[in-house]
Structure formats: C-alpha cells, structure tokens
XYZ file of C-alpha atoms in Angstrom:
681
model
C -24.093 -14.984 12.462
C -25.968 -17.932 13.808
C -24.203 -20.989 14.940
C -25.959 -23.150 12.699
C -24.004 -22.229 9.642
C -20.512 -24.087 11.246
C -20.417 -27.900 12.095
C -19.499 -28.174 15.261
C -16.470 -30.788 16.166
C -16.502 -31.859 20.306
C -13.660 -30.303 22.277
C -12.555 -33.639 23.515
C -10.043 -34.524 20.939
C -8.974 -37.469 22.954
C -12.495 -39.264 22.690
C -13.368 -38.149 19.394
C -10.294 -38.979 17.480
C -7.869 -41.998 17.075
C -4.655 -42.177 18.211
C -3.288 -42.709 14.606
C -5.602 -39.371 13.388
C -4.570 -37.431 15.726
C -0.753 -37.965 15.244
C -1.721 -37.497 11.391
C -3.268 -34.211 11.931
C -0.971 -32.986 14.514
C 2.084 -33.647 11.985
C -0.056 -31.162 9.378
C -0.790 -28.942 11.864
C 3.252 -28.602 12.602
C 3.938 -28.328 9.128
C 1.260 -25.270 8.352
C 2.635 -23.441 11.530
C 6.396 -24.599 11.069
C 6.606 -26.368 14.372
C 9.005 -29.268 15.339
C 7.431 -30.175 17.956
C 5.157 -32.821 18.817
C 1.863 -32.081 20.029
C 0.831 -35.448 21.684
C 3.106 -38.110 22.609
C 2.190 -41.308 24.429
C 4.764 -41.321 26.708
C 6.864 -38.176 27.569
C 10.242 -37.817 29.708
C 10.116 -35.811 33.047
C 11.712 -33.050 31.330
C 10.047 -32.839 27.745
C 8.410 -30.093 27.159
C 4.162 -30.060 28.098
C 1.984 -29.727 24.864
C 0.357 -26.357 24.307
C -3.381 -26.366 25.243
C -4.304 -23.920 22.707
C -2.853 -25.989 19.686
C -4.951 -29.072 20.593
C -8.031 -26.274 20.546
C -6.978 -25.479 17.423
C -6.862 -28.690 16.095
C -9.793 -29.953 17.316
C -11.492 -26.737 15.316
C -9.488 -28.342 11.928
C -8.276 -23.726 12.505
C -4.657 -23.915 10.265
C -2.920 -20.606 11.735
C -2.268 -19.320 8.291
C -2.822 -14.968 7.806
C -5.906 -14.395 9.751
C -6.119 -17.106 11.602
C -8.225 -15.601 14.636
C -11.265 -14.305 12.079
C -11.672 -18.564 11.703
C -11.366 -19.364 15.491
C -13.731 -17.152 16.332
C -16.545 -18.158 14.041
C -15.302 -21.678 14.712
C -15.391 -21.344 18.763
C -18.658 -19.604 18.912
C -20.275 -22.586 16.260
C -19.827 -24.898 19.857
C -22.657 -22.390 21.427
C -25.909 -22.108 20.408
C -28.745 -19.787 21.255
C -29.553 -21.576 24.282
C -32.324 -20.224 27.165
C -28.574 -20.802 29.449
C -27.031 -18.513 27.553
C -24.648 -16.027 30.298
C -26.173 -12.799 29.769
C -23.819 -10.707 29.377
C -23.469 -6.128 29.981
C -20.749 -4.350 28.274
C -20.107 -0.768 29.967
C -17.467 0.980 27.929
C -17.772 -0.746 24.714
C -15.812 1.626 22.336
C -16.137 -0.368 18.925
C -16.698 -3.762 20.702
C -13.362 -5.689 20.970
C -13.939 -7.320 24.350
C -17.442 -7.940 23.290
C -16.496 -9.925 20.359
C -14.492 -12.125 22.305
C -16.808 -12.721 25.198
C -19.732 -13.159 22.325
C -17.901 -15.756 20.634
C -17.488 -17.818 23.671
C -20.603 -17.962 23.919
C -21.621 -14.947 26.289
C -24.784 -13.438 25.587
C -24.225 -9.303 24.581
C -27.503 -8.027 26.186
C -26.456 -4.421 25.940
C -23.244 -2.962 25.586
C -23.148 1.003 27.253
C -20.962 3.419 24.816
C -20.715 7.135 24.812
C -18.810 8.585 21.943
C -21.186 8.228 18.866
C -19.183 7.049 16.220
C -18.016 4.105 18.430
C -21.861 3.468 19.041
C -22.632 3.672 15.565
C -19.650 1.195 14.529
C -21.574 -1.261 17.711
C -25.543 -0.471 15.812
C -23.980 -1.232 12.370
C -22.978 -4.424 14.031
C -25.888 -5.198 16.493
C -28.643 -5.117 13.013
C -29.944 -8.250 12.186
C -27.577 -11.121 10.468
C -24.683 -9.155 12.282
C -22.307 -10.417 15.472
C -24.404 -8.626 18.211
C -27.680 -9.077 16.732
C -30.847 -8.363 18.883
C -28.189 -6.582 21.373
C -29.385 -2.854 22.162
C -26.703 0.243 22.307
C -27.205 2.656 24.943
C -25.315 5.896 23.815
C -24.802 8.426 26.284
C -22.920 8.934 29.533
C -22.967 5.617 32.036
C -23.630 8.416 34.783
C -27.658 8.804 33.015
C -27.330 5.103 32.595
C -29.605 3.199 34.781
C -30.266 -1.405 34.463
C -32.847 -2.362 34.161
C -32.581 -6.072 33.408
C -34.369 -8.895 35.083
C -31.028 -10.720 35.542
C -27.092 -9.956 34.605
C -25.040 -12.601 34.865
C -21.550 -11.117 33.754
C -19.757 -7.374 33.378
C -16.861 -6.417 31.549
C -15.974 -3.330 30.389
C -12.352 -0.607 30.866
C -13.367 2.631 32.025
C -11.355 5.377 29.607
C -7.371 5.144 30.777
C -6.189 8.560 29.813
C -5.689 9.551 33.573
C -3.107 6.395 33.617
C -1.699 6.494 30.545
C 1.761 6.764 29.458
C 0.600 10.203 27.309
C -0.776 11.600 30.457
C 1.738 10.823 32.527
C 4.537 12.412 29.941
C 2.468 15.228 29.889
C 2.246 16.155 34.226
C 2.495 11.977 35.548
C -0.336 10.351 36.272
C -3.175 11.804 37.661
C -5.240 9.009 38.020
C -8.325 9.530 40.421
C -7.520 13.320 40.375
C -9.436 13.100 36.963
C -12.925 12.331 36.181
C -11.612 9.888 34.394
C -10.298 8.426 36.568
C -13.404 7.916 38.806
C -15.322 6.121 36.054
C -14.494 3.336 37.963
C -17.055 4.621 40.403
C -19.838 4.319 37.864
C -19.010 0.551 37.134
C -19.253 -0.454 40.966
C -22.353 1.491 41.485
C -24.263 -0.599 37.927
C -22.052 -3.671 39.549
C -24.337 -3.117 43.419
C -26.817 -2.857 41.583
C -27.274 -6.087 38.888
C -25.396 -8.166 41.672
C -23.813 -9.934 38.765
C -21.864 -13.692 39.583
C -18.724 -11.787 38.284
C -17.419 -9.303 36.370
C -14.210 -8.511 34.146
C -11.968 -5.248 34.367
C -9.659 -3.906 31.907
C -7.265 -0.765 31.620
C -3.928 0.683 31.387
C -1.151 -1.553 33.774
C 0.076 1.773 35.147
C -3.050 1.468 37.295
C -1.575 0.004 39.311
C 1.065 2.120 40.323
C -0.373 5.655 40.000
C -0.401 7.651 42.810
C 2.014 5.388 44.875
C -0.420 2.575 44.732
C -2.776 5.108 46.007
C -5.527 4.708 43.120
C -4.930 1.215 43.288
C -6.060 0.352 46.683
C -8.914 2.837 46.355
C -10.159 0.785 43.083
C -9.746 -2.586 44.696
C -11.484 -1.609 48.341
C -14.438 -0.332 46.736
C -14.392 -3.367 44.628
C -14.180 -5.569 47.678
C -16.609 -3.830 49.679
C -19.385 -4.511 47.440
C -18.981 -8.623 48.115
C -16.126 -9.401 45.202
C -12.934 -11.287 45.560
C -10.547 -9.748 42.966
C -7.991 -12.078 40.730
C -5.665 -9.644 38.638
C -2.709 -9.742 36.615
C -0.732 -7.427 33.826
C -1.324 -9.316 30.490
C 0.833 -9.107 26.965
C -1.323 -9.894 23.901
C 0.949 -11.026 22.660
C 1.255 -13.958 24.489
C -2.249 -15.079 23.431
C -2.536 -14.974 19.656
C -2.194 -11.230 18.699
C 0.399 -9.865 16.251
C 0.724 -6.644 18.907
C 2.866 -5.976 22.434
C 0.058 -4.659 24.329
C 0.538 -4.452 27.666
C -2.753 -4.255 30.131
C -4.160 -4.691 33.722
C -7.039 -7.545 33.434
C -9.028 -7.803 37.101
C -11.977 -10.948 37.375
C -14.222 -10.195 40.473
C -15.831 -13.055 41.764
C -18.850 -13.010 44.356
C -17.960 -16.698 44.713
C -15.292 -19.575 43.867
C -11.939 -18.150 42.429
C -10.118 -17.860 39.270
C -6.915 -18.521 37.645
C -5.806 -16.721 34.471
C -4.669 -18.803 31.438
C -1.554 -19.685 30.614
C -0.443 -17.605 27.052
C -1.251 -19.756 24.051
C 1.782 -17.912 21.841
C 5.463 -17.232 23.168
C 8.393 -18.237 25.572
C 5.989 -18.341 28.299
C 3.251 -20.500 26.957
C 3.993 -24.143 27.370
C 5.799 -25.869 24.408
C 7.508 -22.057 23.477
C 4.964 -21.359 20.281
C 6.150 -19.252 18.550
C 4.340 -15.395 18.301
C 1.815 -14.561 15.741
C 4.273 -12.440 13.894
C 3.148 -9.318 12.044
C 4.515 -9.957 8.362
C 2.248 -13.811 8.855
C -0.777 -11.431 10.230
C -0.885 -8.960 7.332
C 0.136 -11.794 4.570
C -1.989 -11.601 1.087
C -4.111 -8.513 1.759
C -4.447 -5.746 -0.645
C -2.817 -2.720 -0.805
C -4.610 -0.390 -2.717
C -2.251 1.956 -5.332
C -2.924 5.127 -3.233
C -1.247 3.889 -0.840
C 2.577 4.950 -0.883
C 5.761 6.042 0.748
C 5.377 8.866 3.632
C 5.273 12.157 3.093
C 6.280 15.523 4.761
C 9.067 17.170 6.915
C 9.532 13.714 8.724
C 8.525 11.138 5.792
C 11.579 10.354 3.759
C 13.452 9.411 7.523
C 11.431 6.097 7.646
C 13.273 4.726 4.749
C 16.743 4.084 6.264
C 14.722 3.159 9.752
C 15.554 -0.946 10.280
C 12.469 -2.599 11.116
C 12.001 -2.403 14.663
C 13.274 0.985 15.692
C 11.925 4.623 15.629
C 13.087 8.103 15.530
C 15.914 7.770 18.289
C 17.542 5.747 15.017
C 18.714 9.580 14.790
C 20.189 10.583 18.030
C 23.418 10.891 19.328
C 22.838 7.879 21.856
C 23.323 5.046 18.825
C 26.113 7.470 17.251
C 24.304 8.837 14.407
C 25.811 11.342 12.515
C 23.236 13.616 11.618
C 21.355 13.204 15.427
C 18.103 15.217 14.547
C 16.356 14.511 17.356
C 16.953 14.374 21.194
C 16.841 11.045 23.266
C 13.512 10.798 24.601
C 12.550 14.082 23.298
C 9.534 11.836 20.627
C 7.216 9.371 21.784
C 8.438 6.055 21.436
C 5.787 5.252 17.989
C 7.292 8.304 16.238
C 8.492 7.059 12.883
C 8.459 3.481 14.413
C 8.565 0.936 11.839
C 7.161 -2.434 12.338
C 9.139 -5.625 11.900
C 7.311 -8.432 9.799
C 9.502 -11.064 12.191
C 7.662 -10.115 15.572
C 4.461 -8.496 16.451
C 4.171 -5.059 16.495
C 4.260 -2.815 19.430
C 1.095 -1.065 20.650
C -0.930 0.582 18.079
C -2.184 3.939 19.254
C -5.734 5.820 19.156
C -4.731 9.022 18.284
C -1.650 10.307 16.944
C 0.322 12.958 14.339
C 0.806 12.392 10.788
C 4.198 10.287 11.745
C 2.791 7.809 14.266
C 3.967 4.093 13.656
C 3.858 1.534 13.560
C 4.523 2.113 9.958
C 5.032 -0.953 7.451
C 8.263 -2.354 6.818
C 7.875 -1.423 2.982
C 7.931 2.229 4.478
C 4.352 2.997 4.173
C 0.945 2.920 6.221
C -0.206 -0.067 7.274
C -4.034 -0.509 5.709
C -6.874 -0.422 7.649
C -7.216 -4.129 6.631
C -4.209 -4.355 7.937
C -4.081 -2.501 11.160
C -7.642 -4.831 11.582
C -5.423 -8.200 11.529
C -2.609 -6.575 13.710
C -5.703 -5.980 16.349
C -7.582 -9.248 15.604
C -10.636 -7.319 14.560
C -12.575 -9.639 12.383
C -12.408 -8.733 8.788
C -16.296 -8.535 8.570
C -16.862 -6.351 11.120
C -17.164 -2.526 10.359
C -15.273 0.434 11.566
C -18.074 3.631 11.515
C -16.245 6.520 10.139
C -12.842 6.983 8.333
C -9.414 6.008 8.612
C -9.143 8.405 11.159
C -12.178 7.396 13.080
C -11.089 3.411 12.691
C -8.167 3.853 14.059
C -9.024 5.702 17.061
C -11.665 2.628 17.349
C -9.061 0.027 16.683
C -6.434 1.535 19.548
C -8.867 1.682 22.533
C -9.971 -1.818 22.043
C -8.884 -5.142 23.305
C -7.953 -7.501 20.796
C -11.037 -10.133 20.696
C -8.282 -12.798 20.426
C -7.563 -12.034 23.334
C -10.533 -11.501 24.875
C -11.638 -14.854 23.699
C -9.103 -16.778 25.793
C -10.302 -15.009 29.053
C -13.390 -15.621 27.801
C -13.524 -19.297 27.564
C -11.202 -19.182 31.378
C -14.311 -17.491 32.462
C -16.895 -19.523 31.420
C -14.702 -23.169 32.120
C -13.737 -22.032 36.124
C -17.086 -19.176 36.673
C -20.192 -20.879 34.886
C -18.546 -24.575 34.509
C -20.313 -24.998 31.157
C -17.626 -25.010 29.041
C -17.462 -28.042 26.736
C -15.147 -30.139 27.355
C -11.456 -28.600 27.066
C -8.439 -28.443 29.169
C -7.519 -24.886 29.523
C -4.251 -24.869 31.819
C -4.327 -22.451 34.429
C -1.183 -19.712 35.738
C -0.632 -20.882 39.177
C -1.723 -18.052 41.083
C 1.738 -16.531 41.506
C 3.281 -17.504 38.331
C 5.244 -14.752 37.034
C 5.167 -14.019 33.097
C 8.270 -13.031 31.524
C 7.134 -10.551 29.118
C 8.883 -7.978 30.970
C 12.304 -9.165 30.445
C 11.778 -9.725 27.401
C 11.301 -6.511 26.664
C 14.366 -5.517 27.766
C 16.024 -7.963 25.505
C 14.242 -7.155 22.668
C 15.334 -3.314 23.066
C 18.771 -4.058 23.432
C 18.310 -6.538 19.855
C 17.381 -3.631 18.294
C 20.256 -0.914 19.453
C 22.181 -3.370 17.787
C 21.047 -3.176 15.212
C 20.559 0.244 14.837
C 24.602 0.224 15.764
C 25.038 -1.971 12.868
C 23.270 0.549 10.052
C 24.893 3.432 11.626
C 28.174 1.951 11.265
C 27.363 1.744 7.592
C 26.597 5.102 7.043
C 29.297 7.272 5.052
C 30.182 10.413 7.450
C 31.484 13.482 5.854
C 34.341 15.482 6.958
C 33.009 17.640 10.519
C 32.692 21.349 10.038
C 35.403 23.346 11.273
C 33.053 25.623 13.532
C 35.749 28.371 14.294
C 36.014 31.499 12.316
C 32.375 31.434 10.393
C 30.723 34.417 10.159
C 27.985 35.199 7.958
C 24.308 36.880 7.857
C 20.622 36.167 7.112
C 17.624 37.479 6.874
C 14.822 36.085 8.768
C 10.910 37.231 9.772
C 8.435 35.240 11.982
C 4.418 35.306 10.501
C 1.355 35.549 13.028
C 0.791 31.894 12.192
C 4.231 30.859 13.634
C 6.269 30.867 9.943
C 9.683 31.528 10.275
C 11.595 32.805 7.023
C 15.277 33.068 6.539
C 16.413 34.590 3.587
C 20.189 35.430 2.256
C 18.982 38.710 0.539
C 17.050 41.784 2.166
C 12.634 40.749 2.170
C 9.856 42.993 3.844
C 9.851 43.067 7.225
C 12.524 40.686 7.888
C 15.734 40.983 10.101
C 19.412 41.660 9.574
C 20.495 38.561 11.773
C 25.037 37.875 12.251
C 26.121 34.808 13.380
C 29.775 33.619 13.892
C 31.531 31.296 15.999
C 34.791 31.627 17.538
C 36.669 30.333 20.656
C 34.358 27.312 20.928
C 31.319 30.003 21.226
C 28.415 30.860 19.132
C 27.313 34.457 18.888
C 24.082 35.218 17.587
C 23.251 39.532 16.648
C 19.838 41.323 15.620
C 19.096 44.260 14.845
C 21.329 47.620 14.820
C 24.861 46.691 15.802
C 25.333 50.320 16.239
C 22.725 50.642 19.122
C 23.857 49.338 22.291
C 22.405 45.303 23.223
C 18.871 45.632 24.833
C 18.462 42.369 25.632
C 21.308 39.638 25.434
C 20.342 35.499 26.854
C 23.786 33.619 27.753
C 23.605 30.192 26.933
C 26.066 27.649 29.443
C 25.665 24.452 27.959
C 26.275 21.551 31.185
C 27.704 19.314 28.671
C 28.891 20.956 25.351
C 27.647 19.932 22.274
C 28.709 16.444 20.553
C 29.682 15.459 16.986
C 32.669 17.249 17.564
C 31.207 20.376 17.089
C 31.155 21.070 20.850
C 30.270 25.112 21.651
C 30.722 25.877 25.502
C 28.845 29.131 25.315
C 25.660 30.734 23.173
C 25.440 34.587 23.052
C 22.069 35.489 21.876
C 22.011 39.627 21.342
C 19.296 41.951 20.163
C 19.424 45.483 19.923
C 15.522 45.956 19.865
C 13.435 45.410 23.268
C 10.872 43.176 22.100
C 9.032 39.741 21.818
C 9.240 38.872 18.801
C 13.511 40.202 18.438
C 13.920 37.585 21.267
C 12.085 35.351 19.518
C 13.909 36.062 16.297
C 16.591 34.687 18.029
C 16.151 31.803 19.421
C 14.783 30.430 16.106
C 18.021 32.026 14.154
C 19.327 29.634 16.679
C 17.257 26.519 16.118
C 17.920 27.383 12.342
C 21.540 27.153 12.732
C 20.941 24.172 14.673
C 19.787 22.178 11.742
C 22.776 23.092 9.433
C 25.951 22.937 11.978
C 24.771 20.572 14.869
C 21.901 18.625 12.842
C 19.084 18.786 15.633
C 16.166 19.016 13.644
C 14.662 22.074 16.544
C 15.554 23.528 19.723
C 13.755 21.157 21.632
C 16.494 18.565 20.161
C 18.686 20.577 20.828
C 18.256 21.372 24.764
C 16.237 18.568 24.938
C 12.867 17.208 26.239
C 12.024 19.142 29.501
C 11.403 15.717 30.921
C 14.609 14.368 30.443
C 16.684 17.571 29.371
C 20.245 17.963 29.716
C 20.661 21.467 32.240
C 21.814 24.608 31.179
C 23.034 28.089 32.903
C 21.318 30.566 31.317
C 21.617 33.929 32.279
C 19.303 37.346 30.917
C 20.634 40.729 30.496
C 17.649 43.360 29.797
C 18.200 47.121 29.434
C 16.529 49.981 30.909
C 14.089 50.158 28.272
C 12.051 47.478 30.125
C 10.938 50.098 33.346
C 8.197 50.492 30.635
C 7.175 47.250 31.086
C 9.067 45.502 33.806
C 6.659 43.225 35.516
C 6.122 41.458 31.779
C 9.944 41.300 30.930
C 10.193 40.620 34.763
C 8.410 37.144 33.873
C 10.656 36.438 30.298
C 13.806 36.879 32.471
C 11.997 34.623 34.744
C 11.004 32.092 32.099
C 14.394 32.232 30.400
C 16.216 31.713 33.155
C 13.860 28.321 33.800
C 13.036 29.385 37.461
C 9.292 27.905 36.822
C 9.769 25.578 33.377
C 9.310 22.222 33.196
C 6.861 21.930 36.572
C 3.438 22.858 37.479
C 3.344 26.268 39.602
C -0.300 27.688 40.715
C -0.982 30.922 39.342
C -0.919 32.477 42.753
C 2.767 31.371 43.414
C 4.114 32.975 39.709
C 1.750 36.121 40.895
C 2.926 36.708 43.858
C 6.680 36.233 42.848
C 6.603 38.875 40.112
C 4.363 40.591 42.570
C 1.566 41.707 39.774
C -2.170 40.382 39.670
C -3.479 36.976 38.555
C -5.612 38.830 35.513
C -2.147 40.569 34.365
C 0.143 37.478 34.707
C -2.778 35.365 32.223
C -2.507 38.331 29.842
C 1.255 38.205 29.654
C 1.120 34.114 29.341
C -0.811 34.304 26.288
C 1.659 37.045 24.854
C 4.026 34.519 25.432
C 2.135 31.722 23.896
C 1.247 33.522 20.592
C 4.745 34.613 20.303
C 5.326 30.804 20.086
C 6.010 29.793 24.260
C 4.396 26.462 24.791
C 2.078 27.525 28.113
C -0.157 24.483 29.203
C -3.213 24.644 31.459
C -6.180 22.306 32.648
C -8.011 23.526 29.514
C -5.045 22.811 27.125
C -4.141 19.657 28.758
C -6.847 17.740 30.648
C -4.198 16.735 33.017
C -3.442 19.533 34.342
C -5.124 20.593 37.624
C -7.459 24.239 38.219
C -5.416 27.277 38.101
C -2.134 25.694 37.743
C 0.487 25.923 34.737
C 3.241 24.239 32.970
C 6.067 26.214 30.815
C 7.814 23.176 29.361
C 10.423 25.159 27.705
C 12.668 28.614 27.961
C 12.237 29.314 24.834
C 9.702 29.615 22.163
C 9.206 25.714 21.080
C 6.014 25.842 18.760
C 5.896 26.520 14.976
C 3.311 26.817 12.517
C 2.707 22.533 12.814
C 1.916 22.626 16.572
C -1.066 21.331 17.756
C -0.648 23.334 21.009
C -0.463 26.538 18.636
C -4.583 26.324 18.322
C -5.624 25.621 22.307
C -6.789 28.433 24.683
C -5.728 29.284 28.329
C-alpha cells in the first residue's frame, strides 16, 4: 500500500501539539484503553511512574487501542516512510509467511528479496508481493538457501530466523535437543555465508530461546563465534511477544549483529515490565467484533467434550491426579502443554503452534476452535494479508512466524540506533543488563491457574468409590490389523476370552484356555500404588497362548479396564509419559515354547522388563546384547511395531541419529489413531 494514502503526523509530539491539546488527547486515549494514569505531566516526583514511550507514539499517530489496533498502527507507521532512494535495502532469509518482513517493511525497510524453501509459504509471499500489495516489487526466491547466490549491488540489512525444530521443545521431547547435530541446526552457516558475501551493516537473527542452552551451550558458542569471525558484534536478548503489544506469550531469542556501533533493545510497550505497567493486549480484546461462521461448532471427537469443563487458561492437566480430579484421564506431563488448552480472554494466549493434532490449542473460551481471522489477530497479522492454502496450511504459516507487531518495534529501534533516520521519536532503550521479569510472571501465572483448577475441581460431585476387591468378570476381545481393539460381552468372531478379577489389592487378567498352563506371564509391581483409593499393589497379565497378538490383547485389556476402574485414558496415562514416568518393577515369565523363536522372545522380555526402554540405543549394541544379527533385530522391531509397540528411528523422528532407536514404552502404546503407526522404520 502506498504511503500517499495516509497523512503524515510528526513523531515529535511535544513540538506538534500545544500542551493543553496534548492533555486532552491523552485523556481520551486513557478512556479508550482503560488506563487511569496521566501520560504527560509537567512535573513529576522522583518516585512517579515514567510515561510509556509507545503510548506517546500511539497518541501521536492517532491510533486507538481498540480490537485489531496493530493493523492500523502498521499502516500509520508505514505512512511516515515514503519510498525514496535512501530506503534501507533489506534481504529476508527464511521468510516463512513474512511475519518479520511485514514488521520491517512497515518501519520503512525496503524488502528487496525474500528467500523461502516451502512452496506454500513462498506462494503467500508471491501473492502479497503483487502489484498494489504490501511487498510490491519484492522478489521471491523459492528454493533451498544452499542454492541461493545473492547478486545485489548493495544490501544494508539482513533479517531472518532459520528453522528451529532442532532446538525446539517438541524436538527435545522426542530426544533432547540435537542442535547443530541436525541438518536444520546448521542452517545458520548459510546465514553466515550470505552475510560474509554481502557485508551488510547489520542483521537480525531470530530463533527459539532453547538455542542458548542447547547441548550444554556448545551450539550457542559456535553460532556466536561464527558471526563474530566475519566481523559482527552481537547484541542479544530473549523477549516475550506479549511485552510488545502481541496478544500472545511467545518467547524467542533475538540477535542483532552490527559491523560498527552498539545496540540496545527497546523497552517493553506492554505488561508489568513497561514503564507504566501498561496492560497486556489480551486475547479477548484482540478478537472482539470478528464474525464467527455458523460452521464453527463445539470441539468433537473422543476428547472434544472434555474442553467444556476446563477453566480458561488451563489444559488437559485439569484431568490429572496432580489436581485431584475424580476421573483423572491423563497422566501428569503425558501430553504437550497445548493439548486441550483453552485460552483465557483476560490475558494473551500461549504460543500458537505451527502444527498439531485435533486437540492442539489454543481453543476459544467458548469451547470451539478459533477462526482463521481470530488467529491472525492473535498473531498480529494484518487482516488484508493473504495466507495461501486452507486452514491447516494457514495455521502452519502463522505458527512459524514472528508476530509482525513485535517485528515493527524491533525494526523501529534498529532504524533509530543503526541507521539514524527515524523521525524524531524517542524510543526508550533497555539498559544492557536489564533483567526482564516475564519468566517469574510465568511461574506466578501457573500458580494462579493451578488454584483455579483446584477451585473448579472441588465443586465436582464425586461418586462413591468402586470397591475393587472380589470383582470378577469376563469379556471377549480382539485386535485388528489397524490396531482397533474391540470388546464384547458376547462371543465375537476371532475374539479371545479374557477373564479378570481383583483380590487382595491385585489385578489379575487372563486370556486363553484356563485348562492350559500359562505360556507367558507379565507381573507389574508399581513403585507407588494407583491413586484415588483404588490402590493396586500388583498387576498380573497371563496368557495360555505364546503369541505377540495374545500379549497385545492382554495389554489392551488392561487399558480397557483402566478406563473403567482407574479413569485412565490409556496405558501411557496409567504408567506415565516415558520421560517423566514413575518406575515400575516388571517381571516376565515365558514358557519353553519360546525355544522355537528364542531370539524374538528374548527381545520381547528385554523390552517388557524395561531394559532398553525410554532411552536411545544403537542397533549394533542391542543386537550384541541379544546375540542376534542386525537384520534379524530390525525384522523383530518391525513385528513389534505392527503389533502396536512404538519404535522410533531417524526415519520416524528427525531428531534421532542414524542407527539409533528409541522404544519409549514397555507395552504396546499405539492404537488406530496414532500418527506413529503410519511411519516406517
């Protein structure tokens, strides 16, 4: 959009308005945003609150803090920078959908070219770089950055953040942080290569904050040295987007590198760390007034109804033993923190994820999905900005982006300090060693939501406990090739008879012919008894048939009974997520029938006892322990995976090194809904 479309109020507030007019405008601004403080005081006490530099700027640009205000702020800000030959020519690397690029564009940086490997993301950039759009005349390079050779005569500044999966929380949950041991973790070298060739005055590098502590700080040290070796001084800080006018808590690392001079990050514009404790831009305000199509209904599926009872701000952990829920379907830390996460309208939302499953939040406090327009507001993407593709593709792009409003603030401060041609507005700077307090506030917010959960759960009417002793019953069970487990009280084709009973705090499950000697028995002794007055000191799983299918039916029968008597959704919830689980003593007895396939049952026993579970192990090491050939081991692992055991390798999870495997659980944890079921070893 051309700058001629907007008026150009001066940034110099004090010289533009008479003092009385300034006070009147400040009064109306306070009324619009709900503030009670005075922005401008002729005299202030030593202990008085300093005025917020950003509120002065909003007032001067005549931007009201109403729903969607960042869109108007971006347009008004851009109107201050007409296209001239002196524009700061900027190259955008790893552009994604262009969140960082939007912010720098609006602060008067000329985005000369965007580099992006993902075709869908590049199409978004192409749409928004067509005539009359935001990035008019910007070139788009869609391809691997390794194949990109810059040919520009002059580039003043470079921006971008390489893909962060190697350092992300999701990656760490799979197998720690691989960092620079992953191909994506060394993309910063391409960033360095381009900087070395173009020699710009400076750059801004964005990534997840875990990069600082990854691999004991080794990765972070290598990255810093790589930039320093080509002549750049580094200034870095971990920032939370909510502190800069984004209705979303999103912590990211930002590095500003300069060939000359120094740089200080701007003072937060919102939140307790701002100069006047200006309130956060909340999710409720951000999405207010947007249309919600009738097709956006309540969440569906197996766990959809659970969202209704969860208080705003909480997630699946509401249904855990930790909070004392009477039907604790989930184990503590057994899911990602955004599973069934319901946003709190009074606060910014948690980080919007690029990818997730059916129950990945944030969800609206009205127990539904957010619309795409609402998600754009929560990420401060302009309403008129087009995202190519359907809903999931658009969310993928939004979740991978830097919020444009945060990018605008950083771009303004860089223009002011590095290029010295920002109109006369004073952006207050953070002292170099200033400690932002959003981490401490995060812990306090967690305690606040925990108290809310406990208060809510205390009102739930608790039914009388089921007395487990002297309960005996039976059912017929079968498991299909797609891992669908079926249970019936009547005989069904291909089903196995399963008997169970509770006696003396022991749960006994038996499958097969009762007249035959047990062919296999698994005994689980929990380190801590099962909670909620249903204490089980021992679980015995026994079958008269020595087959992998028979053992899987035993485990799945335990899972079925767990939902009825322990209120646990599956075996993972019963025994705990493998990185946080309570340890259990597990013993396995296998009859002489195993001699026909001794090597396989030796592996089965090894896994069931937890000897190679939960940690990465090399294929050669495991083959040597079992005294079998590598190819035989791989075939055995494939058989286990088909039967529902989760086996991870470099082909299923990029974070895992070649020739290493992880077997997270001693039992078959996969079912017909599991995404891992479709991956190949």
